[in-house]
Coordinates of C-alpha atoms in Angstrom, one line a residue:
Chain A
X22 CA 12.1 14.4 10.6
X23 CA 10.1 16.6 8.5
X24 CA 10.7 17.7 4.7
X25 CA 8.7 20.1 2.4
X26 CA 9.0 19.1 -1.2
X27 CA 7.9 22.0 -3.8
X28 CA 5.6 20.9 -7.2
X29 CA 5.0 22.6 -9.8
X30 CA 2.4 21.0 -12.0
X31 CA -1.3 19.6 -11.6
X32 CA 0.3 16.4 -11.6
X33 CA 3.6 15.2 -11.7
X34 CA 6.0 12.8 -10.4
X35 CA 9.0 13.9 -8.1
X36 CA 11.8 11.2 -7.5
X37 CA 12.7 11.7 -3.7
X38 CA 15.2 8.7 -3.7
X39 CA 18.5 11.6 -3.3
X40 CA 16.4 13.8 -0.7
X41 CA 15.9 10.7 1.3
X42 CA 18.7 9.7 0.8
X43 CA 20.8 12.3 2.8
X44 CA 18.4 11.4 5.9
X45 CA 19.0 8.0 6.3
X46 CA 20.9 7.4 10.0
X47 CA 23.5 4.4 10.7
X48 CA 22.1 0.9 12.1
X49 CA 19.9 -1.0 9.5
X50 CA 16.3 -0.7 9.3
X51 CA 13.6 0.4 7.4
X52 CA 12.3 4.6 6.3
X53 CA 8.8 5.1 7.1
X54 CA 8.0 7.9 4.2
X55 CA 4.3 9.5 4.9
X56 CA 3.0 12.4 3.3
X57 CA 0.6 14.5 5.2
X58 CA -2.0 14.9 2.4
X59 CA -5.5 13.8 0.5
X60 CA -4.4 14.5 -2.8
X61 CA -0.7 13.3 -3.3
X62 CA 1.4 9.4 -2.5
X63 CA 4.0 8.0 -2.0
X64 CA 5.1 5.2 -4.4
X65 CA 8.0 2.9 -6.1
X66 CA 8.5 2.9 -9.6
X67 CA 11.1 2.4 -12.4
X68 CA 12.0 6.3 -13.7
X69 CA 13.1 6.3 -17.6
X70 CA 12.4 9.0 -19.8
X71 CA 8.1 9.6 -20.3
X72 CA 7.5 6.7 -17.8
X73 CA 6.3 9.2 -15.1
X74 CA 3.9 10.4 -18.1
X75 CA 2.7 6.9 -18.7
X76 CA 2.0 6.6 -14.6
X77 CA 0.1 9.5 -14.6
X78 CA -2.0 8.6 -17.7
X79 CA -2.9 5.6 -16.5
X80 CA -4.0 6.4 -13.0
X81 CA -6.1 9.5 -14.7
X82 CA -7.6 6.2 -16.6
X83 CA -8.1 4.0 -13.6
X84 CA -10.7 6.3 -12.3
X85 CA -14.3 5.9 -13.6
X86 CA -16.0 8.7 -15.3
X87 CA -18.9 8.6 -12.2
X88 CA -21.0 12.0 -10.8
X89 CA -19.2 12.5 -7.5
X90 CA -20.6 13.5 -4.1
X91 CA -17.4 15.5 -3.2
X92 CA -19.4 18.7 -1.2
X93 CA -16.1 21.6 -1.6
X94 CA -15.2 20.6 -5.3
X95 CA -16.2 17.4 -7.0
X96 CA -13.4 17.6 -9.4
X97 CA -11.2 16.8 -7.0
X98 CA -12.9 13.5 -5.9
X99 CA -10.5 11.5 -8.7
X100 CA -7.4 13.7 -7.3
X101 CA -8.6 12.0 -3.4
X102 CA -9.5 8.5 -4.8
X103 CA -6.0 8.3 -6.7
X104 CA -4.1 9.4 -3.4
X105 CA -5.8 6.8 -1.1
X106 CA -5.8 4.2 -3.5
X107 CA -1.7 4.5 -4.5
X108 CA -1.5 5.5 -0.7
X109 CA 0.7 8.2 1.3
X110 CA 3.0 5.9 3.0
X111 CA 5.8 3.3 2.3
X112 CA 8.5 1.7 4.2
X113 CA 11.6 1.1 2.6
X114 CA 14.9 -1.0 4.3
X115 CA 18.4 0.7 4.3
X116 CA 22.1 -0.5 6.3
X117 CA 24.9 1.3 6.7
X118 CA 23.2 4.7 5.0
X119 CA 21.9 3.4 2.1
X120 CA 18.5 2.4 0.9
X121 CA 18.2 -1.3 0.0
X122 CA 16.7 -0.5 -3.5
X123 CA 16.6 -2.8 -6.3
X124 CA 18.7 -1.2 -9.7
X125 CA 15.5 0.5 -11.4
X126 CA 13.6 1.2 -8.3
X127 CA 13.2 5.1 -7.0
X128 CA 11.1 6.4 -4.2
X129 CA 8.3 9.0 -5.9
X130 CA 6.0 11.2 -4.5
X131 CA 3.0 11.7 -6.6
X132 CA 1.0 15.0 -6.8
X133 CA -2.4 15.0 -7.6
X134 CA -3.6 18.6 -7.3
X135 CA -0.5 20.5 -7.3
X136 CA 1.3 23.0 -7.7
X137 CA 1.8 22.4 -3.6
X138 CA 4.3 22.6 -0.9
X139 CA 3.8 18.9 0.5
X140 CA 5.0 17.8 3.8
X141 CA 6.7 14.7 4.4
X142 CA 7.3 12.5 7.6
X143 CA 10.1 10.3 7.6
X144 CA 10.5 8.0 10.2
X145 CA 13.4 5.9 10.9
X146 CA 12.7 2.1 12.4
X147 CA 15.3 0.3 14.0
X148 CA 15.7 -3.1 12.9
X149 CA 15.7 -6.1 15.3
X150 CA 19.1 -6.7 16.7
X151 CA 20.3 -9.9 15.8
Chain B
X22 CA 17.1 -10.7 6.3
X23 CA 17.4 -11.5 1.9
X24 CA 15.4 -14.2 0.5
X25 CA 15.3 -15.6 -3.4
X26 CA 12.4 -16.9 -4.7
X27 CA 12.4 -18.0 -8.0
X28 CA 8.8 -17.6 -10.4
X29 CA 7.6 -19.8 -13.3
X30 CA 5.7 -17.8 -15.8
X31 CA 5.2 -14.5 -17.0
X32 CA 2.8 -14.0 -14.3
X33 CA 2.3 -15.9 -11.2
X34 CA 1.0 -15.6 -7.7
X35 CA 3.6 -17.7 -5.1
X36 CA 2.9 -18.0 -1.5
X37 CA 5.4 -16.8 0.8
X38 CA 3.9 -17.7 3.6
X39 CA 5.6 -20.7 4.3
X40 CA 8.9 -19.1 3.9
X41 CA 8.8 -16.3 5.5
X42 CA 6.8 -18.1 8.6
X43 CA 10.2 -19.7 9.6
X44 CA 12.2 -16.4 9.9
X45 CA 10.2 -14.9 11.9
X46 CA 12.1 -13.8 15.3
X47 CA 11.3 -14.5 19.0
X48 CA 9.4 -11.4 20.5
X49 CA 6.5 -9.3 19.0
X50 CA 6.5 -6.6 16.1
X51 CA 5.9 -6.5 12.5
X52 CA 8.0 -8.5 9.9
X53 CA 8.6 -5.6 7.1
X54 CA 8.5 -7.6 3.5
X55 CA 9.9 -5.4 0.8
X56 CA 10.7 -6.8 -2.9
X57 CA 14.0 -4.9 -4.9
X58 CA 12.3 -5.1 -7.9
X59 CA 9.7 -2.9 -10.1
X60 CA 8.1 -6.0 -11.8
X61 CA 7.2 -7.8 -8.6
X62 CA 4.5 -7.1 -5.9
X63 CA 3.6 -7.8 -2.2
X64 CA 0.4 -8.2 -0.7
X65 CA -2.0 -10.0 0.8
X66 CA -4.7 -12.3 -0.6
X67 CA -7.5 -15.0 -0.1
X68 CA -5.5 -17.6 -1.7
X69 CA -8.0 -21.0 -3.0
X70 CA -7.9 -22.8 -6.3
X71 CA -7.8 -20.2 -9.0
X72 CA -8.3 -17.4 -7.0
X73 CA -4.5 -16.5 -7.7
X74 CA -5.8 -16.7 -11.8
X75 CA -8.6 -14.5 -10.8
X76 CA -6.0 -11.6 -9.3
X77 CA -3.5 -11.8 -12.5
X78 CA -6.9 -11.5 -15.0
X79 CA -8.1 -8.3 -12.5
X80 CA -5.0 -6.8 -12.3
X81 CA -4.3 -7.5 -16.3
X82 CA -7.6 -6.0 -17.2
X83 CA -7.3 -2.9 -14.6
X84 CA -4.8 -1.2 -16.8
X85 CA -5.9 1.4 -19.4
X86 CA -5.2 0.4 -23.0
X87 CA -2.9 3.7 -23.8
X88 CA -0.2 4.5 -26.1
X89 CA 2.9 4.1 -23.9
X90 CA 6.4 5.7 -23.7
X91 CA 8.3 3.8 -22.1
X92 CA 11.6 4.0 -23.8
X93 CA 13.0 0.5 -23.4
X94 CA 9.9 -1.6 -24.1
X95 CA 6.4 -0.5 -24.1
X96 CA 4.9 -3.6 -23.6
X97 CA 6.6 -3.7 -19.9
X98 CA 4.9 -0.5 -18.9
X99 CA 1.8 -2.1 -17.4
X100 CA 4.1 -4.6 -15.2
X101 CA 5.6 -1.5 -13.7
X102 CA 2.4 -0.1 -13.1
X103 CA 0.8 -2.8 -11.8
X104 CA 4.1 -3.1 -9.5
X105 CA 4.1 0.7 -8.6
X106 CA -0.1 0.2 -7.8
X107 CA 0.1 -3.1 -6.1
X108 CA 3.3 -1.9 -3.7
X109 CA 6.4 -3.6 -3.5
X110 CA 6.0 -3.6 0.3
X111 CA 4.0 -5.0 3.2
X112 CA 4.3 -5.0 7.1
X113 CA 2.7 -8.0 8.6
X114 CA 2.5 -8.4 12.4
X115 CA 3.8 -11.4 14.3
X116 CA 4.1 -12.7 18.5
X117 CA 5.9 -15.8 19.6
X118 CA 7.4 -16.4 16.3
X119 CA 4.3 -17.0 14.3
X120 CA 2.5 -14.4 11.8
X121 CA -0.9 -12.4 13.6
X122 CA -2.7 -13.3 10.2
X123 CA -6.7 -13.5 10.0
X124 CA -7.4 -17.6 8.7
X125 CA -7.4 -17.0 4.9
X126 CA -5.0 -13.8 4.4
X127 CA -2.0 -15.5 3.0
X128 CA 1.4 -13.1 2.1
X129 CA 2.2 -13.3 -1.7
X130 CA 4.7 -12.3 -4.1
X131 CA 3.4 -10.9 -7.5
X132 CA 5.0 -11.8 -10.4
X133 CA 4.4 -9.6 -13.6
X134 CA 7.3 -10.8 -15.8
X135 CA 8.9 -13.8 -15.2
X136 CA 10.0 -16.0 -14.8
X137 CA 13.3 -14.5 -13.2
X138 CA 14.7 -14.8 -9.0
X139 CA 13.2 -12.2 -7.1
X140 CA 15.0 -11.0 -4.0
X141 CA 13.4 -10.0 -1.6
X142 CA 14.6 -7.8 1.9
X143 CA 12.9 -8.7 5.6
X144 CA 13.3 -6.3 8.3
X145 CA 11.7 -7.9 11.7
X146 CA 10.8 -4.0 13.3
X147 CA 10.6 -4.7 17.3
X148 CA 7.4 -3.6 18.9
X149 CA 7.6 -0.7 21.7
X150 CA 8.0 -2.6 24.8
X151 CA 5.1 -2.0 27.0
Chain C
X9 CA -3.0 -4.0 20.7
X10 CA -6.0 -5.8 19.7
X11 CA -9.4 -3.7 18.5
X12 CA -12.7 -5.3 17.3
X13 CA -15.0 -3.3 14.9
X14 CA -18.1 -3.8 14.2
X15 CA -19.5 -2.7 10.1
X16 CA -23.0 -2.2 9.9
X17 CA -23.9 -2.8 6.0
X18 CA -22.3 -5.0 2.9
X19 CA -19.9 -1.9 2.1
X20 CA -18.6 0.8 4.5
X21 CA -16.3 3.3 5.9
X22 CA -15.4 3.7 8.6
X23 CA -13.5 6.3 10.6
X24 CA -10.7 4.7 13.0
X25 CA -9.1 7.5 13.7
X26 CA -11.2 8.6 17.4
X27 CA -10.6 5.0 18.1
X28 CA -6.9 4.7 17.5
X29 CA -5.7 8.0 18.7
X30 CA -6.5 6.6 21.9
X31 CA -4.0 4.0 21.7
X32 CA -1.4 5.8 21.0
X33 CA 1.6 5.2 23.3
X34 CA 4.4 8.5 24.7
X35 CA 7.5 8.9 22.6
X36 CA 7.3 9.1 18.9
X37 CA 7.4 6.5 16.4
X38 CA 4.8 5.0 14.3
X39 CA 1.0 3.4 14.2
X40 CA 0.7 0.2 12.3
X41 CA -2.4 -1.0 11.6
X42 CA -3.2 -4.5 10.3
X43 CA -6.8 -5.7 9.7
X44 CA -6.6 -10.0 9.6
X45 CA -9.4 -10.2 6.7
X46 CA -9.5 -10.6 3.0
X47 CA -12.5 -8.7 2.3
X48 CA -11.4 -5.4 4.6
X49 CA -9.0 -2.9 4.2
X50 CA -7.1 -0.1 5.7
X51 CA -6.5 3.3 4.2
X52 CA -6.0 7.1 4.6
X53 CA -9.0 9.1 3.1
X54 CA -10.3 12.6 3.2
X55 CA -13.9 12.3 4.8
X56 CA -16.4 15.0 4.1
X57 CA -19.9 13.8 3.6
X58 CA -20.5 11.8 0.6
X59 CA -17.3 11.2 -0.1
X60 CA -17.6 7.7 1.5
X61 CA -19.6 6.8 -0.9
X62 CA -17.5 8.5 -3.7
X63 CA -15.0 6.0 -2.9
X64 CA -17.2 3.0 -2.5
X65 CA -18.6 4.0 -6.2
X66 CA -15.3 4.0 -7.4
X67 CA -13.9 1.3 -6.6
X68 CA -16.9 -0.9 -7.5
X69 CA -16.6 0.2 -10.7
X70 CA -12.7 0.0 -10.9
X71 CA -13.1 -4.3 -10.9
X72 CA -13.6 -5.3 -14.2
X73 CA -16.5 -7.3 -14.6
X74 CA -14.9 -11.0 -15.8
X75 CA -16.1 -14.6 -15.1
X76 CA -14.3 -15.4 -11.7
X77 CA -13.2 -18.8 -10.6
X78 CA -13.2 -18.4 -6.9
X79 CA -14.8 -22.1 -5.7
X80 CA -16.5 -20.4 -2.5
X81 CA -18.7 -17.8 -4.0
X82 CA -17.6 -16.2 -7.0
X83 CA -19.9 -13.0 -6.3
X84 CA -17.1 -12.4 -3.6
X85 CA -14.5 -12.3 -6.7
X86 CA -14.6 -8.4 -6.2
X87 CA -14.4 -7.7 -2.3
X88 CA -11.3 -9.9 -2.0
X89 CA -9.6 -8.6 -5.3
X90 CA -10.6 -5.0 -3.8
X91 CA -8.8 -5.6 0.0
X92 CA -5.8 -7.0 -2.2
X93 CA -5.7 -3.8 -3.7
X94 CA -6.0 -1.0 -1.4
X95 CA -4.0 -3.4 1.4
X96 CA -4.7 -4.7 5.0
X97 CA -2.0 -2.6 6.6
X98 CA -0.8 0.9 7.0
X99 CA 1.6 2.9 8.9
X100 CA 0.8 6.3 11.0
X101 CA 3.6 8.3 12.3
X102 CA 3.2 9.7 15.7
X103 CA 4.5 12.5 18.3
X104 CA 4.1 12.5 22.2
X105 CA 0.2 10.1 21.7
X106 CA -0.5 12.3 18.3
X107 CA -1.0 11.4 15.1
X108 CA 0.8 13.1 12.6
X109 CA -2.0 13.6 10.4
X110 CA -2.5 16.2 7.8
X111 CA -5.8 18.3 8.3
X112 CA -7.8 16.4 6.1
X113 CA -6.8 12.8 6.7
X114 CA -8.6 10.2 8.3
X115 CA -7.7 6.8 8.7
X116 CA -10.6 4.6 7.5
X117 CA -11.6 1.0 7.8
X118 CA -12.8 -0.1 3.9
X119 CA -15.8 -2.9 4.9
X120 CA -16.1 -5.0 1.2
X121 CA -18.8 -7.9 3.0
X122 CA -20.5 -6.9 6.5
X123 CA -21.9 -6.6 8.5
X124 CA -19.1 -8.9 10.5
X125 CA -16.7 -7.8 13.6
X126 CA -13.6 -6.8 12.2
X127 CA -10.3 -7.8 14.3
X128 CA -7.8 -5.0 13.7
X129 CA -4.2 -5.9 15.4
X130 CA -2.1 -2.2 16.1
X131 CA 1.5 -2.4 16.5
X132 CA 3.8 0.5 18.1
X133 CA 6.7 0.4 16.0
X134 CA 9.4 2.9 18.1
X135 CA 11.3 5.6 16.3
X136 CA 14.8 5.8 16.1
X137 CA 16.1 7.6 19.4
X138 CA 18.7 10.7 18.0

């Protein structure tokens, strides 16, 4: 199953949790979410008001300040390193239709170099029958 | 599959491999580990005396010192970070009821600000027959 | 699926993804990929030339530089803290023995202490049939 999912900033932080939601089969298993690019992730965090700032901030800080290789654009090295480092792909378990998410947990995607049109892959996995 | 496991300290490296060894189904696939929680990690580590101190002191001094905005409590923000960063999730291959693991990778639960029970969902994901 | 790999130098990338797209199986589903070391890791990266290194560089310089108490060798603090991190395991969905990549990711072995053989263990994980 395929998705597009629009941004609209350099970065930002897009809570897919209802999208995904809505895609989620009967049985019980777990979502494989992948997104099909070098400059954006897929994460879980705890959404309040300015947190999605503070995630962003502090990955921007993460990175070193080092002179980059990068042969298209080295600006965008810390945009690549950021996206393989928080990493395009997460499984997450759901029964019955709904995600087994803890009370503060959301699924994000993360842009790094936006605004995009970013495709994602979702992939439902059966779980063992008991 | 739902576990609790209960941590000690504000932050604290527990071994589940012990655990989750003896859930582990007949058959071959990966065991899908996921944690509910946006304060709490999975991964895998090189677990020997004070390695597990070494890990908390990494993580602790990876975050950037920055203003946060967290609304709730700003002095939580780098737990959620750290949680969002380090994954709440891992898939960990088994055969025959035992874990494929290399001789020192050992699957652990990251605490970041206990001590509290931390649930925790297992999904055994079958293998495609061959 | 089992796959040995050798690394050629003390840090290195390399490209798995020649090597796995070979393995991949008919139907659709997804690729997991589980290295069984602590000082190797799996990841999606965009590969031009240089930006290897790029990502070496950065994380290097990401570990801050602390007193470890690892009883081994605590010069190899770093390379196990670093495979923590970036994680032994990924996911790669697939379509009828196709990855389905985006046109700039690769899937990358991270090498923190060759040269060694690196055991990597590759699990079909079938899709939900609609």
């Amino acid at each position: 199953m395929r998705l597009s999912v629009t941004t609209h900033r350099k970065r930002e932080v897009i809570d897919l949790t209802p999208l995904l939601s809505e895609q989620l089969p009967s049985g019980n298993g777990v979502l494989h979410i992948f997104t099909q690019h070098t400059q954006a992730a897929v994460a879980l965090a705890d959404l309040d008001p300015g947190t999605d700032v503070d995630l962003l901030d502090a990955l921007d800080n993460l990175i070193p300040k080092l002179q980059w290789r990068h042969p298209h654009n080295p600006s965008h090295t810390p945009d690549h390193l950021l996206a393989s480092l928080t990493g395009p792909s997460l499984g997450v378990p759901f029964e019955q239709e709904q995600f087994l998410l803890g009370t503060w947990q959301r699924i994000i995607l993360i842009e790094f170099d936006g605004p995009r049109d970013r495709q994602i892959i979702l992939t439902p996995l059966p779980g063992l029958a008991k």
